[in-house]
Amino acid sequence: MTATYRDAPLVKPPVWTWEVPLYFFVGGAAGAAAVIAAAAHFGGAPFALLARDAKWMAAIGALISPVLLISDLGRPARFLNMLRVFKPQSPMSMGVWTLVLFSNAALAALLPIGIAADVAVAVAGVSGAILATYTGVLIGATAIPVWARHVDILPILFGASGLAAAVSILELLGHRTNAMNALGMAAAAVELLIIFALARRGSSSGPLMRGAEVLSGPAALLLRLAAISMPQLRVVAAVVTLAGSLLTRVAWIEAGKRRS
Amino acid sequence: MPGLGTTFGRGGATTAQQDLVNADAILIVGSSMAEAHPVGFRWVVRAREQGATVIHVDPRFTRTSAMADVWVPLRAGSDIVFLGGLINYVLSNGLEFREFVEAYTNASVLIDERYQGPEDLGGMFSGWDAASQSYDPATWAYEGQDARMSEAGHIRGAHAREQGDAKATPGPEGPGHPHRDPTLMHPRCVFQHLKRHFARYTPQMVERACGIPAGDFVDVATRYVSASGPDRTGTICYAVGLTQHSTGVQIVRAAAILQLLLGNIGRPGGGILALRGHASIQGSTDIPTLYDILPGYLPMPVLSEASGSSNRESPGDDSLASYVARYRTQCGWWAYVDRYLVSLLKAFYGDSATAANDFGFGWIPRLTGNHSYMGYWLEMADGGLEGLFVMGQNPAVGGPNAALERKAMGTLTWMVVRDLVLTETAAFWEEQPESDTEVFFFPAAGHAEKGGCFTNTQRLLQWHEKAVDPPGDARSEAWFVHALAKRLKARAAADVSAANAALNALDWQYPEDAHGEPVIEEVLAEINGTTLDGSHLTGFAELAADGSTRCGCWIYSGVFPSRDRNRARERTATGTYGHGWGWAWPADRRILYNRASARPDGRPWSDRKALVWWDAAAREWTGADTPDFNRTKPPDYVAPRDAEGDAGLGGAHPFVMHDDGLGWLWVPSGLKDGPLPAHYEPLESPVGNVVYAQETNPAARMHERPDNAYARPHDSNYPHVLTTYRLTEHHTAGGMSRTLSHLAELQPELFCEISPELAGANGIANGDHVRVITPRSGIRARALVTSRMRPLVIDGRVVHQVGLPYHWGTHGLVTGDIVNDLIPMSEEPNVRIMESKALVCRIEPA
Amino acid sequence: MKTTAFLTDSTLCIGCKACEVACKEWNDVPADGYGWSGHSYDNTMALGHATWRHVKFVESPCSGQTSNQQPTTSNPDWQFSSDVCKHCAHAGCLEGCPTGAIVRTEFGGVFVQEDVCNGCGYCVVTCPFGVIDRRPGDGRAFKCTFCYDRQKAGLKPACATACPTESILFGTLDEMQAKAAARVDTLHARGVSDAVLYDAANSSVGGIHALFVLRGDPEDFNLPANPVVPTVHLRAGWTSAAVASAGMIGGVIAALRYFGG
Ligand SMILES: Nc1nc2c(c(=O)[nH]1)N[C@H]1C(S)=C(S)[C@@H](COP(=O)(O)OP(=O)(O)OC[C@H]3O[C@@H](n4cnc5c(=O)[nH]c(N)nc54)[C@H](O)[C@@H]3O)O[C@H]1N2
Ligand SMILES: Nc1nc2c(c(=O)[nH]1)N[C@H]1C(S)=C(S)[C@@H](COP(=O)(O)OP(=O)(O)OC[C@H]3O[C@@H](n4cnc5c(=O)[nH]c(N)nc54)[C@H](O)[C@@H]3O)O[C@H]1N2
Ligand code: SF4
Ligand code: SF4
Ligand code: SF4
Ligand code: SF4
Ligand code: SF4
Ligand SMILES: [Mo]
């Protein structure tokens, strides 16, 4: 009998529970929504409705995200300890500060406060983009091999996934415009490229990841292409995209818990 | 510890653990020292780092083996062949430390011409009496002397002595002057007997019986035996891997003979380190919890025939005079047995003990038979006992044939258990709802919750202070015994019948502290000894036989030399041996028999191995240790023929407890199974005895009965050797480890260790549940399959060994089957220890 | 204050687990579960929130060496090695902790302030050695404190104090590094050719304050050949996030521009 620790896990698996992938999803969608909201806001009248709905989306996401984040803490009552320090080398710290900034801005953006609202919208848009992408840094800059190996891709993947989700929700809210479909297709295309890149890196993926990839990449892209001529498919495309986006986050967190 | 006691004179480790750093080789046999004595093992590690060779002889590759230079796997129960092989290797190659052997051992002494040994009698010694199933040692005596002359050497000897005794009759030349042949050539001298006796313990025999390839054996022999001579020494460490056998005492004897031949006694880096068990287990033989000795290894008096004993073999001890006559030797320190006993009686009975009433000798209870551990449990199982006190023991788990013991408890009317935790013993009735034994459970104070004294493995008395008050109703043992004694005395005072005379005479006056606890240092003062006006004695040399001194244990005298100096409490260690830290009996001597560290002329054997030597200018013995010798007796002192006591021993006689002052390669009396060790198979063995026709130790007792059944010899139903042992992570019966999470989690489940070969043959995989079965019972365990267990080839046939730690029971944070349900209740002849280290079993998937 | 360090020498370790128990006693660490592993004599199996010192048992048949000089032909090989938080020079846990709960003490140790930690769990994934873990129920993260309280009082850590064989040495980092190097030389000179020092000095962790001497391949002891402090990934990660953010903002603007409302 041989007994060594060669096959024992080298690092501890993440202790995060379901709130975290959900937070990644909500934050991603809200952040991307804020980007859309800002672009629409400054795009003027044609985009007024889009701006309104996207702002609401961002704001609602801005309310839900901290709740999810806090409820995952081992000691939720101590959430505010997050604000004791500002630590550039900690993606978690940066993320929390981004979330704080984003949440305030996204909520302020709803208020009729004139020029201040413009600033809020802009801030929400920029911080929203970071919110949607930093989660890739958060898990990438860790000791979990499968995450760290793809630290250069994960922010892009999560950004694309967040954008796709935001677009899909807006579509479900009725904004089934060409712009949205184009953004959806662009996001799906980016995800498809990333799938290829990951495959080339020799990443083996479980069924969860496979499912997420299929839904977010090829399925979403094909549905959206088809929807150009068959608009009724837009809703299906949106739902598939949303499912893919959520599953992507779940799959990546779960991948981190598996030995790799 | 009669193996050491008979050979050297005192039943204690001859050395100190710190001294291991001085060894050139360390042979650890019958102990997993790193596991059971991890703190002491630091000295082994240090010695190894300094270049000493460490050899571990064990059926299993243990944590100790991992730290050794050489691991020698052997079949459990074959140690006499291994050690006998070493002895033969020394003798047949002339490797003994000749000068040492000639001067300091009884190698040259001539033996009674009627003696016949295993060579002549198919494995038996002369003197066997089939009717009593025991030996008469008469023919083992020194030429011209009575076999039982040294019976008083109980400090070295057997606990049980229902056997006959005779008055010491010194030989024509006096006990200190036996017939000797200094050339060691006389065919009847001990040295030639030894050569003949061990001649058949060849490397090939070792291979056949132990399973150690002859080549490997010779390699190990060469390495250990080279640690001998003026400039080199080696130590042997052992524990219960040697003793828990039906030949346990003789195994230790074999180790002791080897050390004497190599000149490894009384010298730095030499000696035999008997690693003892519980924190004060040495203390509990010094001031015994045994039935057949009194404090200081004084034999318990025996009921005489005249007083109604049915034992025709023992004259009994009716009077102080007859007792003293029987146990006193002419020479050596047992010449003063009267002083020790009278002082003890004065401690017991105070003013009631007077010369007129034999100092109350008559009040000491008399032995009427075998009241040893097995003896009374079997009697209990048959309904012969009414009540039992169990204080600090968990026999329901730790005792041999534990199932029988639990059954026996059910026959009692009452049982008192004092423990830290609710043990399986206190809760035995849960599995016997029909029993109506009334159990009283008293919570006991732990060692940190009371002050007092431990005597450790190297005879060192160390005082410890109370750290915290015990919780709730928990009280110390001292409190309990004190309270019990006061109540008993109060009852006796109300009824002055003859039966209560001893109780009424008992002098029981201890001051109490605020909690009603007796002041424990007063007890130590009593043990140390005082004059009648209460001033402390400074050592046993001050004891008197006229009733002017009281002393609770003569060997401890000197530990508390004045009211303000409790030496057990001292904590300023100096030198290699840590003098100034605690106090070692006797007289703070750390290395016993250290006179032998000097040549007969008093100079050290070598500079490297100097310890104690004669300072001719100052005319005294001096050195790094307290001399274990009369400080001012010159090396050239010649004892007059008729001199007595210490004066009867010459200046080159280091073994001062022996009446001849010599180390005993040959034990003329004091052992029940022969003057020399002979290999017998364990009472249960899968193989036959390849050394002699006689299979098992004839003097051992099996107590075979339906609830204590044995496998037939070579029974194919039980093909494997089973051995049991400890884990570092647990303590004995588990009451102190299975109840603590920090320990319990480290070894949460009972497992058995088996080799990959045995596992494969039985379709067992690592982690499987298995059953280990013996004729007594079967238990469940997890299989730990490991190549640390190795099948051995015994006499041409593969024998597997199964290892089981025995710490589990039904209560505590982690539970498991009770391994000791598998062990039979057997008795080694001298100390009546059970054979729990070598038996037979089979194993099957569960 | 001088930086202090451990030198844990598995060639002197007897696997007694006194360090593991002493740590629990001193720090009042709760039970770690009562599961039997079947992995040699190790049942706690890994460092974690309830095991801050962990004794590993590496068992292999017939590798040919015991922990001392002479190679033997057929003995099993059984090594014990007491593991502990490495107190990394660049500590992933400390860098990643968003609350500042994890700090470097005046002794150079990495210390979790239990009154600050909010249980975010990020240190769990940023420790490259799998040491720190969040305790279920309690919610906070726990690991070896380097006996900060004892060190402050001028005492040795509890584990080093309890170790009977001086397998765990404690002293200044310089001193321990010198001793470790000398020890490996001694072992090599004795013929223990597979003795190695594990100090992670040539990795991004930048060295550790818990040095190990052991025999054979550190990976058999679950010590990574090349530990990586996660902060090295920050540049790639944030660059990627910046590109992604820019791409998203640009893409959205472009899409609205091009396709209109
Ligand atoms: N951690 C811990 N320490 C303890 C104890 C404890 O329970 N736990 N108990 C204390 C007590 S009470 C005692 S008595 C001592 C006992 O101390 P040890 O005697 O060292 O303890 P054991 O483990 O019973 O047995 C030692 C070794 O003997 C081996 N052995 C078995 N049969 C044979 C044989 O026939 N020949 C040889 N050569 N070896 C054999 C076993 O494989 C085992 O490795 O330990 C004391 N120290
Ligand atoms: N198979 C097998 N059986 C064996 C052995 C073996 O090697 N193999 N070894 C044998 C040996 S050497 C021994 S010593 C025995 C041990 O067997 P036991 O002596 O029966 O077992 P322990 O668990 O040591 O029991 C001691 C008890 O004392 C309690 N205790 C501790 N301190 C105090 C105190 O201050 N006061 C009181 N009142 N109680 C206290 C503890 O809680 C514990 O329950 O087992 C023997 N049995
Ligand atoms: S428990 Fe006590 S006696 Fe046993 S090794 Fe530890 S310190 Fe020594
Ligand atoms: S080993 Fe892990 S827990 Fe310890 S200091 Fe390094 S990163 Fe932190
Ligand atoms: S769990 Fe506590 S110690 Fe760990 S990173 Fe979060 S706040 Fe810091
Ligand atoms: S330094 Fe202290 S906290 Fe760390 S392992 Fe040792 S005893 Fe435990
Ligand atoms: S206390 Fe020392 S010898 Fe015991 S396991 Fe820990 S490091 Fe090894
Ligand atoms: Mo014992």
Short mmCIF file of N, CA and C in Angstrom, two decimals, chain A residues 83-143:
data_model
loop_
_atom_site.label_atom_id
_atom_site.label_comp_id
_atom_site.label_asym_id
_atom_site.label_seq_id
_atom_site.Cartn_x
_atom_site.Cartn_y
_atom_site.Cartn_z
N LEU A 83 -15.63 47.89 3.92
CA LEU A 83 -15.33 49.29 3.59
C LEU A 83 -14.28 49.88 4.52
N ARG A 84 -13.67 48.97 5.35
CA ARG A 84 -12.58 49.46 6.21
C ARG A 84 -11.37 49.85 5.38
N VAL A 85 -11.17 49.10 4.30
CA VAL A 85 -9.95 49.31 3.53
C VAL A 85 -10.28 49.41 2.04
N PHE A 86 -9.37 50.06 1.35
CA PHE A 86 -9.44 50.13 -0.11
C PHE A 86 -8.17 49.46 -0.61
N LYS A 87 -8.33 48.25 -1.18
CA LYS A 87 -7.15 47.43 -1.43
C LYS A 87 -7.04 47.08 -2.91
N PRO A 88 -6.27 47.83 -3.64
CA PRO A 88 -6.18 47.57 -5.07
C PRO A 88 -5.74 46.14 -5.39
N GLN A 89 -4.94 45.54 -4.52
CA GLN A 89 -4.47 44.19 -4.88
C GLN A 89 -5.50 43.12 -4.57
N SER A 90 -6.62 43.52 -3.98
CA SER A 90 -7.66 42.53 -3.72
C SER A 90 -8.85 42.73 -4.66
N PRO A 91 -9.04 41.87 -5.61
CA PRO A 91 -10.18 42.02 -6.53
C PRO A 91 -11.51 42.06 -5.77
N MET A 92 -11.54 41.37 -4.63
CA MET A 92 -12.76 41.38 -3.84
C MET A 92 -13.02 42.80 -3.33
N SER A 93 -11.96 43.42 -2.83
CA SER A 93 -12.09 44.78 -2.33
C SER A 93 -12.48 45.72 -3.47
N MET A 94 -11.80 45.60 -4.59
CA MET A 94 -12.11 46.45 -5.74
C MET A 94 -13.54 46.24 -6.20
N GLY A 95 -13.94 44.97 -6.17
CA GLY A 95 -15.30 44.65 -6.60
C GLY A 95 -16.32 45.29 -5.68
N VAL A 96 -16.05 45.21 -4.39
CA VAL A 96 -17.01 45.77 -3.44
C VAL A 96 -17.11 47.28 -3.63
N TRP A 97 -15.96 47.92 -3.77
CA TRP A 97 -16.00 49.38 -3.98
C TRP A 97 -16.71 49.71 -5.29
N THR A 98 -16.47 48.90 -6.31
CA THR A 98 -17.16 49.11 -7.60
C THR A 98 -18.66 48.97 -7.40
N LEU A 99 -19.03 47.94 -6.63
CA LEU A 99 -20.46 47.71 -6.41
C LEU A 99 -21.07 48.88 -5.65
N VAL A 100 -20.33 49.38 -4.67
CA VAL A 100 -20.84 50.50 -3.88
C VAL A 100 -21.06 51.72 -4.80
N LEU A 101 -20.05 51.95 -5.60
CA LEU A 101 -20.14 53.10 -6.53
C LEU A 101 -21.30 52.90 -7.50
N PHE A 102 -21.34 51.70 -8.04
CA PHE A 102 -22.37 51.39 -9.03
C PHE A 102 -23.77 51.50 -8.42
N SER A 103 -23.94 50.93 -7.27
CA SER A 103 -25.28 50.93 -6.67
C SER A 103 -25.76 52.35 -6.41
N ASN A 104 -24.88 53.16 -5.86
CA ASN A 104 -25.26 54.54 -5.60
C ASN A 104 -25.58 55.27 -6.88
N ALA A 105 -24.73 55.08 -7.86
CA ALA A 105 -24.92 55.79 -9.13
C ALA A 105 -26.18 55.30 -9.84
N ALA A 106 -26.35 54.01 -9.85
CA ALA A 106 -27.52 53.47 -10.57
C ALA A 106 -28.82 53.93 -9.92
N LEU A 107 -28.81 54.03 -8.59
CA LEU A 107 -30.03 54.52 -7.94
C LEU A 107 -30.20 56.01 -8.16
N ALA A 108 -29.08 56.73 -8.04
CA ALA A 108 -29.15 58.19 -8.26
C ALA A 108 -29.60 58.51 -9.67
N ALA A 109 -29.22 57.61 -10.60
CA ALA A 109 -29.57 57.86 -12.01
C ALA A 109 -31.07 57.89 -12.22
N LEU A 110 -31.82 57.32 -11.29
CA LEU A 110 -33.28 57.31 -11.44
C LEU A 110 -33.90 58.64 -10.99
N LEU A 111 -33.11 59.39 -10.22
CA LEU A 111 -33.69 60.60 -9.62
C LEU A 111 -33.68 61.75 -10.62
N PRO A 112 -34.71 62.62 -10.56
CA PRO A 112 -34.76 63.79 -11.44
C PRO A 112 -33.87 64.89 -10.88
N ILE A 113 -32.59 64.75 -11.05
CA ILE A 113 -31.69 65.72 -10.43
C ILE A 113 -30.82 66.41 -11.47
N GLY A 114 -31.33 66.53 -12.66
CA GLY A 114 -30.67 67.32 -13.69
C GLY A 114 -29.31 66.83 -14.06
N ILE A 115 -28.38 67.75 -13.99
CA ILE A 115 -27.03 67.43 -14.46
C ILE A 115 -26.39 66.35 -13.59
N ALA A 116 -26.75 66.35 -12.33
CA ALA A 116 -26.24 65.33 -11.43
C ALA A 116 -26.66 63.96 -11.91
N ALA A 117 -27.85 63.88 -12.46
CA ALA A 117 -28.33 62.61 -12.98
C ALA A 117 -27.45 62.16 -14.14
N ASP A 118 -27.05 63.15 -14.97
CA ASP A 118 -26.17 62.80 -16.08
C ASP A 118 -24.87 62.17 -15.55
N VAL A 119 -24.33 62.80 -14.53
CA VAL A 119 -23.10 62.28 -13.95
C VAL A 119 -23.35 60.86 -13.40
N ALA A 120 -24.48 60.71 -12.71
CA ALA A 120 -24.80 59.41 -12.12
C ALA A 120 -24.91 58.35 -13.21
N VAL A 121 -25.58 58.71 -14.30
CA VAL A 121 -25.75 57.73 -15.38
C VAL A 121 -24.40 57.34 -15.95
N ALA A 122 -23.55 58.34 -16.13
CA ALA A 122 -22.24 58.07 -16.69
C ALA A 122 -21.43 57.18 -15.75
N VAL A 123 -21.46 57.56 -14.48
CA VAL A 123 -20.71 56.77 -13.49
C VAL A 123 -21.25 55.34 -13.44
N ALA A 124 -22.56 55.22 -13.44
CA ALA A 124 -23.16 53.89 -13.40
C ALA A 124 -22.74 53.09 -14.62
N GLY A 125 -22.68 53.75 -15.75
CA GLY A 125 -22.31 53.04 -16.97
C GLY A 125 -20.89 52.51 -16.89
N VAL A 126 -19.98 53.39 -16.51
CA VAL A 126 -18.57 52.96 -16.46
C VAL A 126 -18.40 51.89 -15.36
N SER A 127 -18.93 52.17 -14.15
CA SER A 127 -18.76 51.20 -13.07
C SER A 127 -19.53 49.92 -13.39
N GLY A 128 -20.60 50.06 -14.15
CA GLY A 128 -21.37 48.88 -14.55
C GLY A 128 -20.54 47.96 -15.42
N ALA A 129 -19.79 48.57 -16.35
CA ALA A 129 -18.94 47.72 -17.19
C ALA A 129 -17.92 46.97 -16.34
N ILE A 130 -17.37 47.69 -15.35
CA ILE A 130 -16.39 47.02 -14.47
C ILE A 130 -17.07 45.94 -13.64
N LEU A 131 -18.27 46.27 -13.15
CA LEU A 131 -19.01 45.31 -12.33
C LEU A 131 -19.26 44.02 -13.11
N ALA A 132 -19.55 44.20 -14.40
CA ALA A 132 -19.87 43.02 -15.22
C ALA A 132 -18.64 42.19 -15.54
N THR A 133 -17.47 42.81 -15.43
CA THR A 133 -16.27 42.08 -15.87
C THR A 133 -15.33 41.71 -14.72
N TYR A 134 -15.36 42.46 -13.60
CA TYR A 134 -14.37 42.23 -12.55
C TYR A 134 -14.51 40.84 -11.95
N THR A 135 -15.70 40.28 -12.02
CA THR A 135 -15.91 38.96 -11.42
C THR A 135 -14.98 37.93 -12.06
N GLY A 136 -14.60 38.19 -13.29
CA GLY A 136 -13.62 37.31 -13.93
C GLY A 136 -12.26 37.44 -13.27
N VAL A 137 -11.92 38.71 -12.90
CA VAL A 137 -10.66 38.91 -12.19
C VAL A 137 -10.76 38.26 -10.80
N LEU A 138 -11.94 38.45 -10.20
CA LEU A 138 -12.14 37.95 -8.83
C LEU A 138 -11.82 36.46 -8.73
N ILE A 139 -12.37 35.69 -9.65
CA ILE A 139 -12.08 34.26 -9.53
C ILE A 139 -10.79 33.88 -10.25
N GLY A 140 -10.41 34.70 -11.21
CA GLY A 140 -9.19 34.36 -11.95
C GLY A 140 -7.93 34.57 -11.13
N ALA A 141 -7.93 35.64 -10.33
CA ALA A 141 -6.73 35.93 -9.55
C ALA A 141 -6.77 35.18 -8.23
N THR A 142 -6.92 33.87 -8.32
CA THR A 142 -6.94 33.02 -7.13
C THR A 142 -5.99 31.85 -7.34
N ALA A 143 -5.97 30.98 -6.36
CA ALA A 143 -5.11 29.81 -6.45
C ALA A 143 -5.85 28.62 -7.05
#
